[in-house]
Amino acid sequence: MASMLDAWTVTVVRHRQTPAGADQYGDPIPGQWDDQHLPDALFAPGGTSEPVQPGTAAVISTPTVYWPGRRVDVAPADRLTVDGTTWQVEGRPAHWPLGTAAALKAVEGR
């Protein structure tokens, strides 16, 4: 049975960089990007800011994506394409008993 929230969901693709081995210190060497479709999610546009400091980006956008009732595999180093726009996961996604939430960030230049 579909819920009213289904009409508000958007498609989400996770982009995760797979390790290509380890360097001389045992740290992972970045490899190729692996794409995986995630369950549709709710998207809250959030806010934007325009820093006034010299040399900073023109606009910083900070939306949030929500998966009600689902525990979704999203990590801080992932990128998510949400409804056609690619975002960087900001911080550690929250896994709650009623779902998963991930803050996102995009920086747009002038």
A tleap script that builds the chain and sets N, CA, C and O, in Angstrom:
source leaprc.protein.ff14SB
mol = sequence {
  NMET ALA SER MET LEU ASP ALA TRP THR VAL
  THR VAL VAL ARG HIE ARG GLN THR PRO ALA
  GLY ALA ASP GLN TYR GLY ASP PRO ILE PRO
  GLY GLN TRP ASP ASP GLN HIE LEU PRO ASP
  ALA LEU PHE ALA PRO GLY GLY THR SER GLU
  PRO VAL GLN PRO GLY THR ALA ALA VAL ILE
  SER THR PRO THR VAL TYR TRP PRO GLY ARG
  ARG VAL ASP VAL ALA PRO ALA ASP ARG LEU
  THR VAL ASP GLY THR THR TRP GLN VAL GLU
  GLY ARG PRO ALA HIE TRP PRO LEU GLY THR
  ALA ALA ALA LEU LYS ALA VAL GLU GLY CARG
}
set mol.1.N position { 0.841 -1.179 0.000 }
set mol.1.CA position { 0.000 0.000 0.000 }
set mol.1.C position { 0.885 1.241 0.000 }
set mol.1.O position { 1.765 1.373 0.851 }
set mol.2.N position { 0.666 2.132 -0.926 }
set mol.2.CA position { 1.470 3.345 -1.054 }
set mol.2.C position { 1.042 4.377 -0.019 }
set mol.2.O position { -0.132 4.490 0.331 }
set mol.3.N position { 2.030 5.126 0.459 }
set mol.3.CA position { 1.719 6.190 1.412 }
set mol.3.C position { 1.756 7.532 0.689 }
set mol.3.O position { 2.223 7.634 -0.445 }
set mol.4.N position { 1.256 8.547 1.365 }
set mol.4.CA position { 1.249 9.882 0.787 }
set mol.4.C position { 2.680 10.380 0.566 }
set mol.4.O position { 2.915 11.194 -0.327 }
set mol.5.N position { 3.643 9.900 1.375 }
set mol.5.CA position { 5.035 10.327 1.234 }
set mol.5.C position { 5.670 9.843 -0.061 }
set mol.5.O position { 6.631 10.446 -0.537 }
set mol.6.N position { 5.148 8.759 -0.642 }
set mol.6.CA position { 5.722 8.228 -1.878 }
set mol.6.C position { 5.721 9.266 -2.997 }
set mol.6.O position { 6.619 9.258 -3.839 }
set mol.7.N position { 4.757 10.135 -3.022 }
set mol.7.CA position { 4.687 11.174 -4.053 }
set mol.7.C position { 5.808 12.208 -3.886 }
set mol.7.O position { 6.095 12.961 -4.816 }
set mol.8.N position { 6.434 12.248 -2.726 }
set mol.8.CA position { 7.488 13.232 -2.435 }
set mol.8.C position { 8.888 12.641 -2.556 }
set mol.8.O position { 9.867 13.352 -2.327 }
set mol.9.N position { 9.014 11.367 -2.905 }
set mol.9.CA position { 10.336 10.746 -2.945 }
set mol.9.C position { 11.061 11.028 -4.255 }
set mol.9.O position { 10.447 11.311 -5.284 }
set mol.10.N position { 12.397 10.942 -4.183 }
set mol.10.CA position { 13.255 11.158 -5.349 }
set mol.10.C position { 14.228 9.987 -5.464 }
set mol.10.O position { 14.478 9.274 -4.492 }
set mol.11.N position { 14.770 9.800 -6.662 }
set mol.11.CA position { 15.734 8.720 -6.879 }
set mol.11.C position { 17.093 9.104 -6.300 }
set mol.11.O position { 17.485 10.271 -6.306 }
set mol.12.N position { 17.806 8.081 -5.797 }
set mol.12.CA position { 19.119 8.304 -5.177 }
set mol.12.C position { 20.085 7.238 -5.685 }
set mol.12.O position { 19.771 6.048 -5.678 }
set mol.13.N position { 21.271 7.679 -6.129 }
set mol.13.CA position { 22.350 6.772 -6.515 }
set mol.13.C position { 23.553 7.088 -5.640 }
set mol.13.O position { 23.967 8.242 -5.524 }
set mol.14.N position { 24.115 6.038 -5.018 }
set mol.14.CA position { 25.302 6.208 -4.177 }
set mol.14.C position { 26.543 5.960 -5.011 }
set mol.14.O position { 26.606 4.989 -5.764 }
set mol.15.N position { 27.538 6.841 -4.879 }
set mol.15.CA position { 28.836 6.695 -5.534 }
set mol.15.C position { 29.863 6.495 -4.417 }
set mol.15.O position { 30.069 7.379 -3.585 }
set mol.16.N position { 30.502 5.326 -4.409 }
set mol.16.CA position { 31.474 5.007 -3.368 }
set mol.16.C position { 32.776 4.595 -4.045 }
set mol.16.O position { 32.779 3.773 -4.961 }
set mol.17.N position { 33.886 5.180 -3.581 }
set mol.17.CA position { 35.184 4.850 -4.151 }
set mol.17.C position { 35.727 3.590 -3.472 }
set mol.17.O position { 35.882 3.536 -2.252 }
set mol.18.N position { 36.012 2.580 -4.300 }
set mol.18.CA position { 36.515 1.319 -3.769 }
set mol.18.C position { 38.026 1.414 -3.584 }
set mol.18.O position { 38.698 2.091 -4.362 }
set mol.19.N position { 38.574 0.743 -2.562 }
set mol.19.CA position { 40.032 0.781 -2.384 }
set mol.19.C position { 40.739 -0.037 -3.461 }
set mol.19.O position { 40.249 -1.084 -3.886 }
set mol.20.N position { 41.904 0.461 -3.896 }
set mol.20.CA position { 42.682 -0.234 -4.922 }
set mol.20.C position { 43.936 -0.852 -4.314 }
set mol.20.O position { 44.906 -1.130 -5.018 }
set mol.21.N position { 43.907 -1.062 -3.020 }
set mol.21.CA position { 45.069 -1.618 -2.333 }
set mol.21.C position { 45.457 -0.711 -1.182 }
set mol.21.O position { 44.672 0.126 -0.736 }
set mol.22.N position { 46.693 -0.892 -0.705 }
set mol.22.CA position { 47.194 -0.089 0.409 }
set mol.22.C position { 48.562 0.466 0.050 }
set mol.22.O position { 49.321 -0.152 -0.697 }
set mol.23.N position { 48.869 1.643 0.593 }
set mol.23.CA position { 50.181 2.228 0.354 }
set mol.23.C position { 51.196 1.658 1.341 }
set mol.23.O position { 50.879 0.747 2.106 }
set mol.24.N position { 52.409 2.189 1.324 }
set mol.24.CA position { 53.482 1.665 2.179 }
set mol.24.C position { 53.203 1.809 3.663 }
set mol.24.O position { 53.844 1.152 4.483 }
set mol.25.N position { 52.237 2.676 4.022 }
set mol.25.CA position { 51.890 2.883 5.428 }
set mol.25.C position { 50.621 2.134 5.833 }
set mol.25.O position { 50.165 2.251 6.970 }
set mol.26.N position { 50.056 1.372 4.908 }
set mol.26.CA position { 48.838 0.618 5.188 }
set mol.26.C position { 47.559 1.392 4.966 }
set mol.26.O position { 46.472 0.878 5.227 }
set mol.27.N position { 47.670 2.633 4.483 }
set mol.27.CA position { 46.481 3.444 4.198 }
set mol.27.C position { 45.905 3.050 2.846 }
set mol.27.O position { 46.658 2.714 1.932 }
set mol.28.N position { 44.562 3.085 2.699 }
set mol.28.CA position { 43.960 2.674 1.426 }
set mol.28.C position { 44.310 3.622 0.279 }
set mol.28.O position { 44.394 4.837 0.460 }
set mol.29.N position { 44.507 3.048 -0.885 }
set mol.29.CA position { 44.719 3.822 -2.106 }
set mol.29.C position { 43.371 3.897 -2.813 }
set mol.29.O position { 42.753 2.862 -3.061 }
set mol.30.N position { 42.897 5.113 -3.146 }
set mol.30.CA position { 41.587 5.230 -3.804 }
set mol.30.C position { 41.570 4.518 -5.149 }
set mol.30.O position { 42.529 4.574 -5.918 }
set mol.31.N position { 40.461 3.854 -5.408 }
set mol.31.CA position { 40.289 3.134 -6.664 }
set mol.31.C position { 39.165 3.735 -7.483 }
set mol.31.O position { 38.968 4.951 -7.487 }
set mol.32.N position { 38.430 2.884 -8.173 }
set mol.32.CA position { 37.336 3.329 -9.040 }
set mol.32.C position { 36.088 3.620 -8.217 }
set mol.32.O position { 35.943 3.164 -7.083 }
set mol.33.N position { 35.188 4.396 -8.825 }
set mol.33.CA position { 33.905 4.692 -8.200 }
set mol.33.C position { 32.917 3.590 -8.545 }
set mol.33.O position { 32.807 3.184 -9.702 }
set mol.34.N position { 32.198 3.109 -7.539 }
set mol.34.CA position { 31.177 2.082 -7.704 }
set mol.34.C position { 29.820 2.742 -7.467 }
set mol.34.O position { 29.619 3.388 -6.439 }
set mol.35.N position { 28.892 2.587 -8.403 }
set mol.35.CA position { 27.574 3.212 -8.290 }
set mol.35.C position { 26.530 2.166 -7.905 }
set mol.35.O position { 26.534 1.049 -8.422 }
set mol.36.N position { 25.640 2.542 -6.994 }
set mol.36.CA position { 24.555 1.649 -6.590 }
set mol.36.C position { 23.294 2.465 -6.359 }
set mol.36.O position { 23.319 3.489 -5.676 }
set mol.37.N position { 22.181 1.995 -6.942 }
set mol.37.CA position { 20.895 2.636 -6.698 }
set mol.37.C position { 20.448 2.323 -5.283 }
set mol.37.O position { 20.455 1.165 -4.865 }
set mol.38.N position { 20.058 3.355 -4.544 }
set mol.38.CA position { 19.538 3.198 -3.194 }
set mol.38.C position { 18.018 3.341 -3.246 }
set mol.38.O position { 17.476 3.775 -4.263 }
set mol.39.N position { 17.328 2.984 -2.171 }
set mol.39.CA position { 15.878 3.199 -2.159 }
set mol.39.C position { 15.558 4.687 -2.344 }
set mol.39.O position { 16.337 5.551 -1.943 }
set mol.40.N position { 14.413 4.972 -2.951 }
set mol.40.CA position { 13.981 6.358 -3.085 }
set mol.40.C position { 13.917 7.004 -1.706 }
set mol.40.O position { 13.679 6.326 -0.706 }
set mol.41.N position { 14.132 8.318 -1.658 }
set mol.41.CA position { 14.227 9.022 -0.382 }
set mol.41.C position { 13.468 10.339 -0.426 }
set mol.41.O position { 13.094 10.828 -1.492 }
set mol.42.N position { 13.250 10.897 0.748 }
set mol.42.CA position { 12.706 12.247 0.865 }
set mol.42.C position { 13.875 13.219 0.855 }
set mol.42.O position { 14.921 12.934 1.437 }
set mol.43.N position { 13.708 14.365 0.199 }
set mol.43.CA position { 14.784 15.346 0.062 }
set mol.43.C position { 14.308 16.682 0.601 }
set mol.43.O position { 13.315 17.233 0.124 }
set mol.44.N position { 15.018 17.206 1.599 }
set mol.44.CA position { 14.719 18.534 2.151 }
set mol.44.C position { 15.785 19.493 1.641 }
set mol.44.O position { 16.960 19.321 1.963 }
set mol.45.N position { 15.410 20.493 0.860 }
set mol.45.CA position { 16.392 21.370 0.227 }
set mol.45.C position { 17.353 22.054 1.192 }
set mol.45.O position { 18.484 22.352 0.810 }
set mol.46.N position { 16.939 22.312 2.427 }
set mol.46.CA position { 17.840 22.954 3.378 }
set mol.46.C position { 18.103 24.397 3.012 }
set mol.46.O position { 17.302 25.033 2.327 }
set mol.47.N position { 19.205 24.898 3.463 }
set mol.47.CA position { 19.515 26.303 3.233 }
set mol.47.C position { 20.746 26.480 2.377 }
set mol.47.O position { 21.432 25.522 2.021 }
set mol.48.N position { 21.005 27.729 2.058 }
set mol.48.CA position { 22.217 28.093 1.340 }
set mol.48.C position { 22.867 29.254 2.074 }
set mol.48.O position { 22.202 30.008 2.785 }
set mol.49.N position { 24.157 29.385 1.897 }
set mol.49.CA position { 24.867 30.524 2.464 }
set mol.49.C position { 25.827 31.054 1.418 }
set mol.49.O position { 26.262 30.337 0.516 }
set mol.50.N position { 26.141 32.316 1.566 }
set mol.50.CA position { 27.067 32.979 0.657 }
set mol.50.C position { 28.163 33.615 1.495 }
set mol.50.O position { 28.014 34.750 1.948 }
set mol.51.N position { 29.265 32.898 1.708 }
set mol.51.CA position { 30.353 33.457 2.518 }
set mol.51.C position { 30.892 34.737 1.908 }
set mol.51.O position { 30.945 34.886 0.688 }
set mol.52.N position { 31.288 35.648 2.763 }
set mol.52.CA position { 31.789 36.939 2.279 }
set mol.52.C position { 33.307 37.027 2.379 }
set mol.52.O position { 33.883 38.072 2.075 }
set mol.53.N position { 33.951 35.964 2.794 }
set mol.53.CA position { 35.401 35.958 2.916 }
set mol.53.C position { 36.035 35.824 1.538 }
set mol.53.O position { 35.542 35.064 0.705 }
set mol.54.N position { 37.125 36.552 1.284 }
set mol.54.CA position { 37.802 36.424 -0.008 }
set mol.54.C position { 38.279 34.990 -0.244 }
set mol.54.O position { 38.779 34.333 0.668 }
set mol.55.N position { 38.119 34.521 -1.470 }
set mol.55.CA position { 38.591 33.200 -1.840 }
set mol.55.C position { 37.650 32.067 -1.496 }
set mol.55.O position { 37.989 30.908 -1.735 }
set mol.56.N position { 36.475 32.355 -0.942 }
set mol.56.CA position { 35.527 31.286 -0.621 }
set mol.56.C position { 34.544 31.107 -1.762 }
set mol.56.O position { 34.424 31.959 -2.642 }
set mol.57.N position { 33.852 29.996 -1.731 }
set mol.57.CA position { 32.873 29.685 -2.778 }
set mol.57.C position { 31.716 30.669 -2.729 }
set mol.57.O position { 31.423 31.267 -1.694 }
set mol.58.N position { 31.077 30.817 -3.865 }
set mol.58.CA position { 29.971 31.771 -3.962 }
set mol.58.C position { 28.742 31.316 -3.189 }
set mol.58.O position { 28.128 32.125 -2.494 }
set mol.59.N position { 28.364 30.049 -3.289 }
set mol.59.CA position { 27.159 29.548 -2.634 }
set mol.59.C position { 27.434 28.150 -2.075 }
set mol.59.O position { 27.988 27.292 -2.762 }
set mol.60.N position { 27.039 27.938 -0.824 }
set mol.60.CA position { 27.138 26.619 -0.196 }
set mol.60.C position { 25.721 26.158 0.101 }
set mol.60.O position { 24.984 26.844 0.810 }
set mol.61.N position { 25.325 24.997 -0.434 }
set mol.61.CA position { 23.996 24.436 -0.222 }
set mol.61.C position { 24.106 23.255 0.745 }
set mol.61.O position { 25.035 22.452 0.653 }
set mol.62.N position { 23.131 23.155 1.687 }
set mol.62.CA position { 23.181 22.095 2.697 }
set mol.62.C position { 21.825 21.427 2.876 }
set mol.62.O position { 21.137 21.695 3.861 }
set mol.63.N position { 21.422 20.558 1.942 }
set mol.63.CA position { 20.164 19.828 2.079 }
set mol.63.C position { 20.337 18.568 2.934 }
set mol.63.O position { 21.445 18.248 3.365 }
set mol.64.N position { 19.241 17.867 3.169 }
set mol.64.CA position { 19.254 16.588 3.889 }
set mol.64.C position { 18.388 15.600 3.125 }
set mol.64.O position { 17.353 15.965 2.568 }
set mol.65.N position { 18.821 14.341 3.105 }
set mol.65.CA position { 18.043 13.278 2.474 }
set mol.65.C position { 17.628 12.296 3.576 }
set mol.65.O position { 18.422 11.972 4.460 }
set mol.66.N position { 16.372 11.826 3.514 }
set mol.66.CA position { 15.795 10.959 4.547 }
set mol.66.C position { 15.235 9.680 3.927 }
set mol.66.O position { 14.615 9.703 2.864 }
set mol.67.N position { 15.471 8.560 4.622 }
set mol.67.CA position { 14.863 7.282 4.259 }
set mol.67.C position { 14.018 6.833 5.447 }
set mol.67.O position { 14.526 6.138 6.327 }
set mol.68.N position { 12.745 7.210 5.494 }
set mol.68.CA position { 11.906 6.801 6.630 }
set mol.68.C position { 11.741 5.284 6.675 }
set mol.68.O position { 11.464 4.648 5.658 }
set mol.69.N position { 11.916 4.712 7.868 }
set mol.69.CA position { 11.698 3.287 8.057 }
set mol.69.C position { 12.742 2.371 7.449 }
set mol.69.O position { 12.518 1.163 7.366 }
set mol.70.N position { 13.890 2.914 7.018 }
set mol.70.CA position { 14.921 2.089 6.378 }
set mol.70.C position { 16.300 2.411 6.949 }
set mol.70.O position { 16.614 3.563 7.249 }
set mol.71.N position { 17.100 1.383 7.090 }
set mol.71.CA position { 18.522 1.579 7.416 }
set mol.71.C position { 19.278 1.428 6.100 }
set mol.71.O position { 19.311 0.345 5.515 }
set mol.72.N position { 19.878 2.511 5.641 }
set mol.72.CA position { 20.519 2.558 4.331 }
set mol.72.C position { 22.037 2.670 4.511 }
set mol.72.O position { 22.511 3.396 5.385 }
set mol.73.N position { 22.786 1.953 3.686 }
set mol.73.CA position { 24.248 1.960 3.747 }
set mol.73.C position { 24.790 3.208 3.058 }
set mol.73.O position { 24.977 3.233 1.841 }
set mol.74.N position { 25.041 4.251 3.863 }
set mol.74.CA position { 25.615 5.503 3.383 }
set mol.74.C position { 26.756 5.859 4.334 }
set mol.74.O position { 26.591 5.788 5.552 }
set mol.75.N position { 27.911 6.240 3.786 }
set mol.75.CA position { 29.093 6.552 4.585 }
set mol.75.C position { 29.527 8.004 4.349 }
set mol.75.O position { 29.159 8.606 3.341 }
set mol.76.N position { 30.307 8.563 5.277 }
set mol.76.CA position { 30.741 9.959 5.141 }
set mol.76.C position { 31.523 10.265 3.861 }
set mol.76.O position { 31.475 11.399 3.384 }
set mol.77.N position { 32.235 9.304 3.297 }
set mol.77.CA position { 33.036 9.550 2.092 }
set mol.77.C position { 32.241 9.375 0.795 }
set mol.77.O position { 32.781 9.592 -0.290 }
set mol.78.N position { 30.969 8.986 0.893 }
set mol.78.CA position { 30.149 8.754 -0.297 }
set mol.78.C position { 29.710 10.052 -0.946 }
set mol.78.O position { 29.695 11.112 -0.319 }
set mol.79.N position { 29.357 9.944 -2.206 }
set mol.79.CA position { 28.649 11.006 -2.931 }
set mol.79.C position { 27.293 10.428 -3.294 }
set mol.79.O position { 27.177 9.236 -3.581 }
set mol.80.N position { 26.272 11.266 -3.282 }
set mol.80.CA position { 24.925 10.833 -3.645 }
set mol.80.C position { 24.407 11.694 -4.781 }
set mol.80.O position { 24.490 12.921 -4.730 }
set mol.81.N position { 23.871 11.043 -5.811 }
set mol.81.CA position { 23.160 11.783 -6.849 }
set mol.81.C position { 21.684 11.675 -6.502 }
set mol.81.O position { 21.092 10.596 -6.534 }
set mol.82.N position { 21.109 12.826 -6.169 }
set mol.82.CA position { 19.718 12.898 -5.730 }
set mol.82.C position { 18.934 13.643 -6.801 }
set mol.82.O position { 19.145 14.833 -7.037 }
set mol.83.N position { 18.028 12.919 -7.442 }
set mol.83.CA position { 17.179 13.505 -8.480 }
set mol.83.C position { 18.009 14.263 -9.522 }
set mol.83.O position { 17.607 15.329 -9.989 }
set mol.84.N position { 19.182 13.696 -9.886 }
set mol.84.CA position { 19.998 14.267 -10.954 }
set mol.84.C position { 21.117 15.193 -10.520 }
set mol.84.O position { 21.935 15.568 -11.361 }
set mol.85.N position { 21.202 15.588 -9.250 }
set mol.85.CA position { 22.252 16.469 -8.763 }
set mol.85.C position { 23.156 15.685 -7.813 }
set mol.85.O position { 22.668 14.977 -6.932 }
set mol.86.N position { 24.483 15.811 -7.991 }
set mol.86.CA position { 25.426 15.079 -7.156 }
set mol.86.C position { 25.879 15.934 -5.981 }
set mol.86.O position { 26.241 17.101 -6.134 }
set mol.87.N position { 25.849 15.309 -4.793 }
set mol.87.CA position { 26.186 15.965 -3.523 }
set mol.87.C position { 27.225 15.146 -2.778 }
set mol.87.O position { 27.330 13.937 -2.986 }
set mol.88.N position { 27.999 15.797 -1.907 }
set mol.88.CA position { 28.930 15.122 -1.005 }
set mol.88.C position { 28.214 14.895 0.316 }
set mol.88.O position { 27.551 15.801 0.820 }
set mol.89.N position { 28.338 13.684 0.894 }
set mol.89.CA position { 27.778 13.441 2.224 }
set mol.89.C position { 28.588 14.273 3.216 }
set mol.89.O position { 29.819 14.258 3.185 }
set mol.90.N position { 27.906 14.988 4.081 }
set mol.90.CA position { 28.531 15.884 5.050 }
set mol.90.C position { 28.432 15.260 6.441 }
set mol.90.O position { 27.345 15.177 7.013 }
set mol.91.N position { 29.555 14.828 6.975 }
set mol.91.CA position { 29.539 14.210 8.298 }
set mol.91.C position { 29.057 12.766 8.236 }
set mol.91.O position { 28.961 12.170 7.163 }
set mol.92.N position { 28.757 12.219 9.410 }
set mol.92.CA position { 28.316 10.821 9.506 }
set mol.92.C position { 26.794 10.759 9.407 }
set mol.92.O position { 26.100 11.437 10.164 }
set mol.93.N position { 26.265 9.950 8.480 }
set mol.93.CA position { 24.811 9.777 8.400 }
set mol.93.C position { 24.253 9.225 9.715 }
set mol.93.O position { 24.927 8.473 10.420 }
set mol.94.N position { 23.027 9.605 10.029 }
set mol.94.CA position { 22.378 9.170 11.270 }
set mol.94.C position { 21.461 7.992 10.984 }
set mol.94.O position { 20.630 8.046 10.077 }
set mol.95.N position { 21.616 6.926 11.765 }
set mol.95.CA position { 20.743 5.761 11.666 }
set mol.95.C position { 19.874 5.754 12.916 }
set mol.95.O position { 20.366 5.543 14.025 }
set mol.96.N position { 18.587 5.986 12.730 }
set mol.96.CA position { 17.635 6.061 13.822 }
set mol.96.C position { 16.693 4.869 13.748 }
set mol.96.O position { 16.589 4.239 12.696 }
set mol.97.N position { 16.006 4.543 14.833 }
set mol.97.CA position { 15.044 3.429 14.773 }
set mol.97.C position { 13.971 3.625 13.698 }
set mol.97.O position { 13.418 2.650 13.188 }
set mol.98.N position { 13.678 4.882 13.354 }
set mol.98.CA position { 12.649 5.139 12.345 }
set mol.98.C position { 13.224 5.493 10.977 }
set mol.98.O position { 12.490 5.975 10.115 }
set mol.99.N position { 14.527 5.263 10.757 }
set mol.99.CA position { 15.086 5.516 9.437 }
set mol.99.C position { 16.501 6.051 9.453 }
set mol.99.O position { 17.175 6.058 10.484 }
set mol.100.N position { 16.940 6.503 8.276 }
set mol.100.CA position { 18.289 7.029 8.076 }
set mol.100.C position { 18.182 8.451 7.541 }
set mol.100.O position { 17.308 8.752 6.728 }
set mol.101.N position { 19.083 9.329 8.003 }
set mol.101.CA position { 19.160 10.699 7.502 }
set mol.101.C position { 20.615 11.017 7.193 }
set mol.101.O position { 21.510 10.640 7.949 }
set mol.102.N position { 20.854 11.709 6.082 }
set mol.102.CA position { 22.208 12.113 5.712 }
set mol.102.C position { 22.197 13.564 5.286 }
set mol.102.O position { 21.437 13.962 4.404 }
set mol.103.N position { 23.057 14.359 5.929 }
set mol.103.CA position { 23.241 15.758 5.513 }
set mol.103.C position { 24.139 15.762 4.293 }
set mol.103.O position { 25.067 14.960 4.190 }
set mol.104.N position { 23.862 16.662 3.375 }
set mol.104.CA position { 24.626 16.760 2.133 }
set mol.104.C position { 25.200 18.162 1.995 }
set mol.104.O position { 24.794 19.087 2.698 }
set mol.105.N position { 26.152 18.304 1.079 }
set mol.105.CA position { 26.747 19.617 0.860 }
set mol.105.C position { 27.191 19.733 -0.592 }
set mol.105.O position { 27.718 18.788 -1.180 }
set mol.106.N position { 26.968 20.888 -1.141 }
set mol.106.CA position { 27.486 21.214 -2.467 }
set mol.106.C position { 28.017 22.631 -2.424 }
set mol.106.O position { 27.418 23.514 -1.809 }
set mol.107.N position { 29.146 22.843 -3.082 }
set mol.107.CA position { 29.736 24.169 -3.165 }
set mol.107.C position { 29.738 24.549 -4.622 }
set mol.107.O position { 30.300 23.849 -5.464 }
set mol.108.N position { 29.101 25.672 -4.910 }
set mol.108.CA position { 29.024 26.155 -6.290 }
set mol.108.C position { 29.863 27.419 -6.423 }
set mol.108.O position { 29.712 28.365 -5.651 }
set mol.109.N position { 30.746 27.419 -7.413 }
set mol.109.CA position { 31.592 28.577 -7.631 }
set mol.109.C position { 30.891 29.688 -8.379 }
set mol.109.O position { 29.750 29.546 -8.817 }
set mol.110.N position { 31.583 30.777 -8.515 }
set mol.110.CA position { 31.016 31.931 -9.227 }
set mol.110.C position { 30.985 31.696 -10.707 }
set mol.110.O position { 30.539 32.562 -11.460 }
savepdb mol mol.pdb
quit
